[in-house]
Structures are given as C-alpha cells and as structure tokens.
Amino acid sequence: MRDDDTHDEIDDTVIRPRRRTASADDPLGDTVIRPRAVRAADPLGDTVIRQRPSGPADDDTVLRGAPAGPEPTTDDTVRGGPARPPVGAAPLAGPPPRLPAGPRTARVPSVRIGDHVVRLDRPVIVGRRPALPRVVRGPEPRLVTVRSASGQVSSSHVLVQASGEAAVVEDLRSTNGTVVRPVAGAPFRMPSGGTAVVLTGTVVEIGDGNTVEILSPHLRAAPGDPVPAPPDWP
C-alpha cells in the first residue's frame, strides 16, 4: 500500500461490466429476460394447439364419423327372389303370376273293356291269359285279362294301340277270329294276323261276350285306371 494513493486505500482490481447506455426500458443497464408478450386472443398465456385449417391446399385425409341418425332397420330382403313391391304401391298391371305349365299329355283314345276304361298311352293286349311277345318294340304293352268260359277267347287275342286320335286293332292269330263293328258300315271279320284302323265308337268282339269299345281321345281317362282282374280259374 502506498501512502500517496488516497483514493484507493485497498490495492484490489475491480472488474465492472461495460456500462451500457441506459434506455427507457432498462434504466439500470442490466440484462432483463421477459416472457413473450401475450396476445390479446390468449389472455391466460397458455400454449394452445390449433388444427390446421382445411382447404384445397391440404393434402390430408380426414376421417369423419357417420352422421347421427335413426338406427338402420333390419334388412329382410330375400336374396334371389322376386322383389316385393313397396307398401302402399299400386298393384301391377297384367294377369296374375302363374306356375309354369308342365309338359302337355298327348291326346290318345281310350278303350272300354267290360266295366273298365283303359287309356291307350301304351299298347294293350287283351286275352284269356295274355303274355308279352318275345320281342317288344317301343313301350311295353299292358296286359288285360278277360273271362272266357267256353274258351272262345285266345290266350293273347288282340292288340290295340293308338295311332294319333284313332286306334289300330291287330288280331294276334286268334283261334276263333275277331269281329269289328264300326259306327258306320257293316261288321266284318278280321283275317288271322290282320290289322284294322278303327275310329271312336267302333266295337271289337273277341268271343264269349267280351268286347273292346274304342272311346274318344277327348275322354279324361287317367293312365293308371284299373284294368280287369284276372279270373280265378286256371
């Protein structure tokens, strides 16, 4: 310490910050850290995260929920069936729907043998003990047995089959022959093994009072009508 230094009694080095020019906001020249000024729109000074404004320039995919509304009703539509008309709709014009028509049955005549009617949807062999031929061409004939007390009717006497709306009678080489009585014309005896085309109303006599009457093709006779039962005698 020097005696002549009256202004600085202690020989220390003092470091002072560089004096800054005082301003209106900082009269002391100190460094002051202040928070950012709060905008008028945010009086509380909180951090607010806002969504980006949507517009044509945004290339974001926005997922939105379904709009609120009444719950959907149960769908009771039958898949593959015809669409039902709405409630209160006017009825459809035109005829009512119908089921598809089935295959039409060919119109063929029928025959009356005794008290039974047989439709000629397939050939019929009439006799005392009818049997099928050795060779059958086409549908298998139906066998119809008749009674013959004196044996005038052969085992397989005649064959009757349809030919369009007419009928064809064939004598199967019977022993006593076959007599044909048409509606118009004189009756005649068929030769053994001969054939004849007959029309509705014709009566064919085969013996012992047994006849085969040709009926109209417009007669409603079912294919499964019963045929005469075979006799109980040998």
mmCIF file with all atom_site columns, C-alpha atoms in Angstrom, residues 39-179:
data_model
loop_
_atom_site.group_PDB
_atom_site.id
_atom_site.type_symbol
_atom_site.label_atom_id
_atom_site.label_alt_id
_atom_site.label_comp_id
_atom_site.label_asym_id
_atom_site.label_entity_id
_atom_site.label_seq_id
_atom_site.pdbx_PDB_ins_code
_atom_site.Cartn_x
_atom_site.Cartn_y
_atom_site.Cartn_z
_atom_site.occupancy
_atom_site.B_iso_or_equiv
_atom_site.pdbx_formal_charge
_atom_site.auth_seq_id
_atom_site.auth_comp_id
_atom_site.auth_asym_id
_atom_site.auth_atom_id
_atom_site.pdbx_PDB_model_num
ATOM 1   C CA . ARG A 1 39  ? -51.596  -11.859  -27.431 1.00 0.00 ? 39  ARG A CA 1
ATOM 2   C CA . ALA A 1 40  ? -54.975  -10.427  -26.886 1.00 0.00 ? 40  ALA A CA 1
ATOM 3   C CA . ALA A 1 41  ? -56.599  -13.646  -28.106 1.00 0.00 ? 41  ALA A CA 1
ATOM 4   C CA . ASP A 1 42  ? -54.831  -15.656  -25.354 1.00 0.00 ? 42  ASP A CA 1
ATOM 5   C CA . PRO A 1 43  ? -55.341  -13.755  -22.079 1.00 0.00 ? 43  PRO A CA 1
ATOM 6   C CA . LEU A 1 44  ? -54.230  -16.671  -19.910 1.00 0.00 ? 44  LEU A CA 1
ATOM 7   C CA . GLY A 1 45  ? -50.881  -17.102  -21.584 1.00 0.00 ? 45  GLY A CA 1
ATOM 8   C CA . ASP A 1 46  ? -51.348  -20.835  -22.169 1.00 0.00 ? 46  ASP A CA 1
ATOM 9   C CA . THR A 1 47  ? -49.996  -22.792  -25.087 1.00 0.00 ? 47  THR A CA 1
ATOM 10  C CA . VAL A 1 48  ? -52.888  -23.503  -27.491 1.00 0.00 ? 48  VAL A CA 1
ATOM 11  C CA . ILE A 1 49  ? -52.596  -26.140  -30.213 1.00 0.00 ? 49  ILE A CA 1
ATOM 12  C CA . ARG A 1 50  ? -54.943  -25.407  -33.072 1.00 0.00 ? 50  ARG A CA 1
ATOM 13  C CA . GLN A 1 51  ? -55.841  -27.646  -36.049 1.00 0.00 ? 51  GLN A CA 1
ATOM 14  C CA . ARG A 1 52  ? -54.601  -26.730  -39.442 1.00 0.00 ? 52  ARG A CA 1
ATOM 15  C CA . PRO A 1 53  ? -57.269  -25.015  -41.492 1.00 0.00 ? 53  PRO A CA 1
ATOM 16  C CA . SER A 1 54  ? -58.792  -27.369  -44.084 1.00 0.00 ? 54  SER A CA 1
ATOM 17  C CA . GLY A 1 55  ? -58.856  -26.320  -47.667 1.00 0.00 ? 55  GLY A CA 1
ATOM 18  C CA . PRO A 1 56  ? -57.896  -27.306  -51.168 1.00 0.00 ? 56  PRO A CA 1
ATOM 19  C CA . ALA A 1 57  ? -54.203  -26.873  -50.345 1.00 0.00 ? 57  ALA A CA 1
ATOM 20  C CA . ASP A 1 58  ? -54.290  -29.505  -47.585 1.00 0.00 ? 58  ASP A CA 1
ATOM 21  C CA . ASP A 1 59  ? -53.392  -32.950  -48.752 1.00 0.00 ? 59  ASP A CA 1
ATOM 22  C CA . ASP A 1 60  ? -54.518  -34.689  -45.569 1.00 0.00 ? 60  ASP A CA 1
ATOM 23  C CA . THR A 1 61  ? -57.031  -37.498  -45.339 1.00 0.00 ? 61  THR A CA 1
ATOM 24  C CA . VAL A 1 62  ? -59.824  -36.527  -42.993 1.00 0.00 ? 62  VAL A CA 1
ATOM 25  C CA . LEU A 1 63  ? -61.809  -39.379  -41.409 1.00 0.00 ? 63  LEU A CA 1
ATOM 26  C CA . ARG A 1 64  ? -65.254  -38.334  -40.307 1.00 0.00 ? 64  ARG A CA 1
ATOM 27  C CA . GLY A 1 65  ? -67.771  -40.481  -38.491 1.00 0.00 ? 65  GLY A CA 1
ATOM 28  C CA . ALA A 1 66  ? -71.181  -41.382  -39.884 1.00 0.00 ? 66  ALA A CA 1
ATOM 29  C CA . PRO A 1 67  ? -73.784  -38.686  -39.352 1.00 0.00 ? 67  PRO A CA 1
ATOM 30  C CA . ALA A 1 68  ? -76.042  -39.252  -36.419 1.00 0.00 ? 68  ALA A CA 1
ATOM 31  C CA . GLY A 1 69  ? -79.491  -40.521  -37.352 1.00 0.00 ? 69  GLY A CA 1
ATOM 32  C CA . PRO A 1 70  ? -82.052  -43.251  -36.731 1.00 0.00 ? 70  PRO A CA 1
ATOM 33  C CA . GLU A 1 71  ? -80.784  -46.795  -36.413 1.00 0.00 ? 71  GLU A CA 1
ATOM 34  C CA . PRO A 1 72  ? -80.974  -48.830  -39.639 1.00 0.00 ? 72  PRO A CA 1
ATOM 35  C CA . THR A 1 73  ? -83.845  -51.247  -39.880 1.00 0.00 ? 73  THR A CA 1
ATOM 36  C CA . THR A 1 74  ? -83.391  -54.993  -40.331 1.00 0.00 ? 74  THR A CA 1
ATOM 37  C CA . ASP A 1 75  ? -82.870  -55.968  -43.969 1.00 0.00 ? 75  ASP A CA 1
ATOM 38  C CA . ASP A 1 76  ? -85.264  -58.864  -44.600 1.00 0.00 ? 76  ASP A CA 1
ATOM 39  C CA . THR A 1 77  ? -84.824  -58.913  -48.364 1.00 0.00 ? 77  THR A CA 1
ATOM 40  C CA . VAL A 1 78  ? -84.826  -62.459  -49.763 1.00 0.00 ? 78  VAL A CA 1
ATOM 41  C CA . ARG A 1 79  ? -81.793  -62.890  -51.986 1.00 0.00 ? 79  ARG A CA 1
ATOM 42  C CA . GLY A 1 80  ? -82.577  -64.331  -55.405 1.00 0.00 ? 80  GLY A CA 1
ATOM 43  C CA . GLY A 1 81  ? -86.363  -63.998  -55.022 1.00 0.00 ? 81  GLY A CA 1
ATOM 44  C CA . PRO A 1 82  ? -88.666  -61.520  -56.737 1.00 0.00 ? 82  PRO A CA 1
ATOM 45  C CA . ALA A 1 83  ? -88.571  -58.007  -55.354 1.00 0.00 ? 83  ALA A CA 1
ATOM 46  C CA . ARG A 1 84  ? -91.508  -57.138  -53.127 1.00 0.00 ? 84  ARG A CA 1
ATOM 47  C CA . PRO A 1 85  ? -93.457  -54.022  -54.069 1.00 0.00 ? 85  PRO A CA 1
ATOM 48  C CA . PRO A 1 86  ? -93.247  -51.199  -51.536 1.00 0.00 ? 86  PRO A CA 1
ATOM 49  C CA . VAL A 1 87  ? -96.043  -50.761  -49.036 1.00 0.00 ? 87  VAL A CA 1
ATOM 50  C CA . GLY A 1 88  ? -98.895  -48.764  -50.499 1.00 0.00 ? 88  GLY A CA 1
ATOM 51  C CA . ALA A 1 89  ? -97.755  -49.228  -54.105 1.00 0.00 ? 89  ALA A CA 1
ATOM 52  C CA . ALA A 1 90  ? -100.356 -49.696  -56.797 1.00 0.00 ? 90  ALA A CA 1
ATOM 53  C CA . PRO A 1 91  ? -100.885 -53.316  -57.962 1.00 0.00 ? 91  PRO A CA 1
ATOM 54  C CA . LEU A 1 92  ? -99.025  -54.354  -61.069 1.00 0.00 ? 92  LEU A CA 1
ATOM 55  C CA . ALA A 1 93  ? -100.978 -54.397  -64.280 1.00 0.00 ? 93  ALA A CA 1
ATOM 56  C CA . GLY A 1 94  ? -101.428 -57.605  -66.220 1.00 0.00 ? 94  GLY A CA 1
ATOM 57  C CA . PRO A 1 95  ? -102.512 -61.148  -65.394 1.00 0.00 ? 95  PRO A CA 1
ATOM 58  C CA . PRO A 1 96  ? -101.550 -62.661  -62.031 1.00 0.00 ? 96  PRO A CA 1
ATOM 59  C CA . PRO A 1 97  ? -98.390  -64.791  -61.985 1.00 0.00 ? 97  PRO A CA 1
ATOM 60  C CA . ARG A 1 98  ? -98.904  -68.482  -62.651 1.00 0.00 ? 98  ARG A CA 1
ATOM 61  C CA . LEU A 1 99  ? -96.866  -71.603  -62.238 1.00 0.00 ? 99  LEU A CA 1
ATOM 62  C CA . PRO A 1 100 ? -95.042  -72.731  -65.374 1.00 0.00 ? 100 PRO A CA 1
ATOM 63  C CA . ALA A 1 101 ? -97.134  -75.153  -67.378 1.00 0.00 ? 101 ALA A CA 1
ATOM 64  C CA . GLY A 1 102 ? -95.934  -78.722  -67.348 1.00 0.00 ? 102 GLY A CA 1
ATOM 65  C CA . PRO A 1 103 ? -95.493  -80.904  -70.385 1.00 0.00 ? 103 PRO A CA 1
ATOM 66  C CA . ARG A 1 104 ? -98.758  -81.436  -72.233 1.00 0.00 ? 104 ARG A CA 1
ATOM 67  C CA . THR A 1 105 ? -100.006 -85.017  -72.403 1.00 0.00 ? 105 THR A CA 1
ATOM 68  C CA . ALA A 1 106 ? -100.610 -86.365  -75.898 1.00 0.00 ? 106 ALA A CA 1
ATOM 69  C CA . ARG A 1 107 ? -104.267 -86.838  -76.757 1.00 0.00 ? 107 ARG A CA 1
ATOM 70  C CA . VAL A 1 108 ? -104.896 -90.552  -77.369 1.00 0.00 ? 108 VAL A CA 1
ATOM 71  C CA . PRO A 1 109 ? -108.092 -92.631  -77.414 1.00 0.00 ? 109 PRO A CA 1
ATOM 72  C CA . SER A 1 110 ? -109.160 -94.996  -74.669 1.00 0.00 ? 110 SER A CA 1
ATOM 73  C CA . VAL A 1 111 ? -110.853 -98.404  -74.734 1.00 0.00 ? 111 VAL A CA 1
ATOM 74  C CA . ARG A 1 112 ? -113.630 -99.848  -72.598 1.00 0.00 ? 112 ARG A CA 1
ATOM 75  C CA . ILE A 1 113 ? -113.148 -103.495 -71.717 1.00 0.00 ? 113 ILE A CA 1
ATOM 76  C CA . GLY A 1 114 ? -116.080 -104.768 -69.673 1.00 0.00 ? 114 GLY A CA 1
ATOM 77  C CA . ASP A 1 115 ? -116.623 -102.219 -66.893 1.00 0.00 ? 115 ASP A CA 1
ATOM 78  C CA . HIS A 1 116 ? -113.108 -100.750 -67.057 1.00 0.00 ? 116 HIS A CA 1
ATOM 79  C CA . VAL A 1 117 ? -111.651 -97.908  -69.127 1.00 0.00 ? 117 VAL A CA 1
ATOM 80  C CA . VAL A 1 118 ? -108.009 -98.089  -70.179 1.00 0.00 ? 118 VAL A CA 1
ATOM 81  C CA . ARG A 1 119 ? -106.146 -95.222  -71.793 1.00 0.00 ? 119 ARG A CA 1
ATOM 82  C CA . LEU A 1 120 ? -104.052 -96.155  -74.824 1.00 0.00 ? 120 LEU A CA 1
ATOM 83  C CA . ASP A 1 121 ? -100.937 -94.331  -73.684 1.00 0.00 ? 121 ASP A CA 1
ATOM 84  C CA . ARG A 1 122 ? -99.234  -97.642  -74.464 1.00 0.00 ? 122 ARG A CA 1
ATOM 85  C CA . PRO A 1 123 ? -100.385 -100.775 -76.345 1.00 0.00 ? 123 PRO A CA 1
ATOM 86  C CA . VAL A 1 124 ? -102.899 -103.127 -74.727 1.00 0.00 ? 124 VAL A CA 1
ATOM 87  C CA . ILE A 1 125 ? -103.013 -106.925 -75.213 1.00 0.00 ? 125 ILE A CA 1
ATOM 88  C CA . VAL A 1 126 ? -106.379 -108.487 -74.439 1.00 0.00 ? 126 VAL A CA 1
ATOM 89  C CA . GLY A 1 127 ? -106.807 -112.239 -73.952 1.00 0.00 ? 127 GLY A CA 1
ATOM 90  C CA . ARG A 1 128 ? -107.699 -115.077 -71.670 1.00 0.00 ? 128 ARG A CA 1
ATOM 91  C CA . ARG A 1 129 ? -104.082 -115.391 -70.458 1.00 0.00 ? 129 ARG A CA 1
ATOM 92  C CA . PRO A 1 130 ? -102.203 -112.569 -72.168 1.00 0.00 ? 130 PRO A CA 1
ATOM 93  C CA . ALA A 1 131 ? -98.432  -112.592 -72.323 1.00 0.00 ? 131 ALA A CA 1
ATOM 94  C CA . LEU A 1 132 ? -95.800  -110.253 -73.694 1.00 0.00 ? 132 LEU A CA 1
ATOM 95  C CA . PRO A 1 133 ? -94.337  -111.030 -77.126 1.00 0.00 ? 133 PRO A CA 1
ATOM 96  C CA . ARG A 1 134 ? -90.798  -112.304 -77.374 1.00 0.00 ? 134 ARG A CA 1
ATOM 97  C CA . VAL A 1 135 ? -89.633  -109.056 -78.960 1.00 0.00 ? 135 VAL A CA 1
ATOM 98  C CA . VAL A 1 136 ? -91.067  -105.779 -77.654 1.00 0.00 ? 136 VAL A CA 1
ATOM 99  C CA . ARG A 1 137 ? -90.592  -102.664 -79.768 1.00 0.00 ? 137 ARG A CA 1
ATOM 100 C CA . GLY A 1 138 ? -91.463  -99.409  -78.085 1.00 0.00 ? 138 GLY A CA 1
ATOM 101 C CA . PRO A 1 139 ? -93.397  -99.163  -74.801 1.00 0.00 ? 139 PRO A CA 1
ATOM 102 C CA . GLU A 1 140 ? -94.161  -102.401 -73.036 1.00 0.00 ? 140 GLU A CA 1
ATOM 103 C CA . PRO A 1 141 ? -97.812  -103.421 -73.635 1.00 0.00 ? 141 PRO A CA 1
ATOM 104 C CA . ARG A 1 142 ? -100.324 -103.508 -70.806 1.00 0.00 ? 142 ARG A CA 1
ATOM 105 C CA . LEU A 1 143 ? -101.904 -106.963 -70.281 1.00 0.00 ? 143 LEU A CA 1
ATOM 106 C CA . VAL A 1 144 ? -105.686 -107.154 -69.801 1.00 0.00 ? 144 VAL A CA 1
ATOM 107 C CA . THR A 1 145 ? -107.251 -110.469 -68.861 1.00 0.00 ? 145 THR A CA 1
ATOM 108 C CA . VAL A 1 146 ? -110.888 -111.319 -69.661 1.00 0.00 ? 146 VAL A CA 1
ATOM 109 C CA . ARG A 1 147 ? -113.025 -114.329 -68.724 1.00 0.00 ? 147 ARG A CA 1
ATOM 110 C CA . SER A 1 148 ? -113.838 -116.932 -71.363 1.00 0.00 ? 148 SER A CA 1
ATOM 111 C CA . ALA A 1 149 ? -115.898 -119.858 -70.033 1.00 0.00 ? 149 ALA A CA 1
ATOM 112 C CA . SER A 1 150 ? -116.048 -121.719 -73.344 1.00 0.00 ? 150 SER A CA 1
ATOM 113 C CA . GLY A 1 151 ? -112.523 -120.817 -74.426 1.00 0.00 ? 151 GLY A CA 1
ATOM 114 C CA . GLN A 1 152 ? -113.552 -118.706 -77.443 1.00 0.00 ? 152 GLN A CA 1
ATOM 115 C CA . VAL A 1 153 ? -111.014 -116.049 -76.432 1.00 0.00 ? 153 VAL A CA 1
ATOM 116 C CA . SER A 1 154 ? -107.417 -116.982 -77.164 1.00 0.00 ? 154 SER A CA 1
ATOM 117 C CA . SER A 1 155 ? -104.658 -116.547 -74.597 1.00 0.00 ? 155 SER A CA 1
ATOM 118 C CA . SER A 1 156 ? -103.435 -113.377 -76.376 1.00 0.00 ? 156 SER A CA 1
ATOM 119 C CA . HIS A 1 157 ? -106.303 -112.487 -78.673 1.00 0.00 ? 157 HIS A CA 1
ATOM 120 C CA . VAL A 1 158 ? -105.890 -108.905 -79.929 1.00 0.00 ? 158 VAL A CA 1
ATOM 121 C CA . LEU A 1 159 ? -103.516 -105.979 -79.566 1.00 0.00 ? 159 LEU A CA 1
ATOM 122 C CA . VAL A 1 160 ? -104.935 -102.445 -79.541 1.00 0.00 ? 160 VAL A CA 1
ATOM 123 C CA . GLN A 1 161 ? -102.718 -99.367  -79.787 1.00 0.00 ? 161 GLN A CA 1
ATOM 124 C CA . ALA A 1 162 ? -103.160 -95.674  -80.517 1.00 0.00 ? 162 ALA A CA 1
ATOM 125 C CA . SER A 1 163 ? -102.359 -94.086  -83.864 1.00 0.00 ? 163 SER A CA 1
ATOM 126 C CA . GLY A 1 164 ? -102.898 -90.367  -83.372 1.00 0.00 ? 164 GLY A CA 1
ATOM 127 C CA . GLU A 1 165 ? -106.533 -89.926  -82.314 1.00 0.00 ? 165 GLU A CA 1
ATOM 128 C CA . ALA A 1 166 ? -107.510 -93.244  -83.914 1.00 0.00 ? 166 ALA A CA 1
ATOM 129 C CA . ALA A 1 167 ? -106.780 -96.816  -82.833 1.00 0.00 ? 167 ALA A CA 1
ATOM 130 C CA . VAL A 1 168 ? -105.239 -99.803  -84.570 1.00 0.00 ? 168 VAL A CA 1
ATOM 131 C CA . VAL A 1 169 ? -106.559 -103.300 -83.829 1.00 0.00 ? 169 VAL A CA 1
ATOM 132 C CA . GLU A 1 170 ? -104.335 -106.290 -84.612 1.00 0.00 ? 170 GLU A CA 1
ATOM 133 C CA . ASP A 1 171 ? -105.522 -109.892 -84.455 1.00 0.00 ? 171 ASP A CA 1
ATOM 134 C CA . LEU A 1 172 ? -102.801 -111.995 -82.794 1.00 0.00 ? 172 LEU A CA 1
ATOM 135 C CA . ARG A 1 173 ? -103.629 -115.116 -84.826 1.00 0.00 ? 173 ARG A CA 1
ATOM 136 C CA . SER A 1 174 ? -106.546 -115.966 -82.567 1.00 0.00 ? 174 SER A CA 1
ATOM 137 C CA . THR A 1 175 ? -108.304 -119.362 -82.885 1.00 0.00 ? 175 THR A CA 1
ATOM 138 C CA . ASN A 1 176 ? -111.873 -118.086 -83.347 1.00 0.00 ? 176 ASN A CA 1
ATOM 139 C CA . GLY A 1 177 ? -111.079 -114.768 -85.003 1.00 0.00 ? 177 GLY A CA 1
ATOM 140 C CA . THR A 1 178 ? -112.094 -111.144 -84.313 1.00 0.00 ? 178 THR A CA 1
ATOM 141 C CA . VAL A 1 179 ? -115.202 -109.282 -85.491 1.00 0.00 ? 179 VAL A CA 1
#
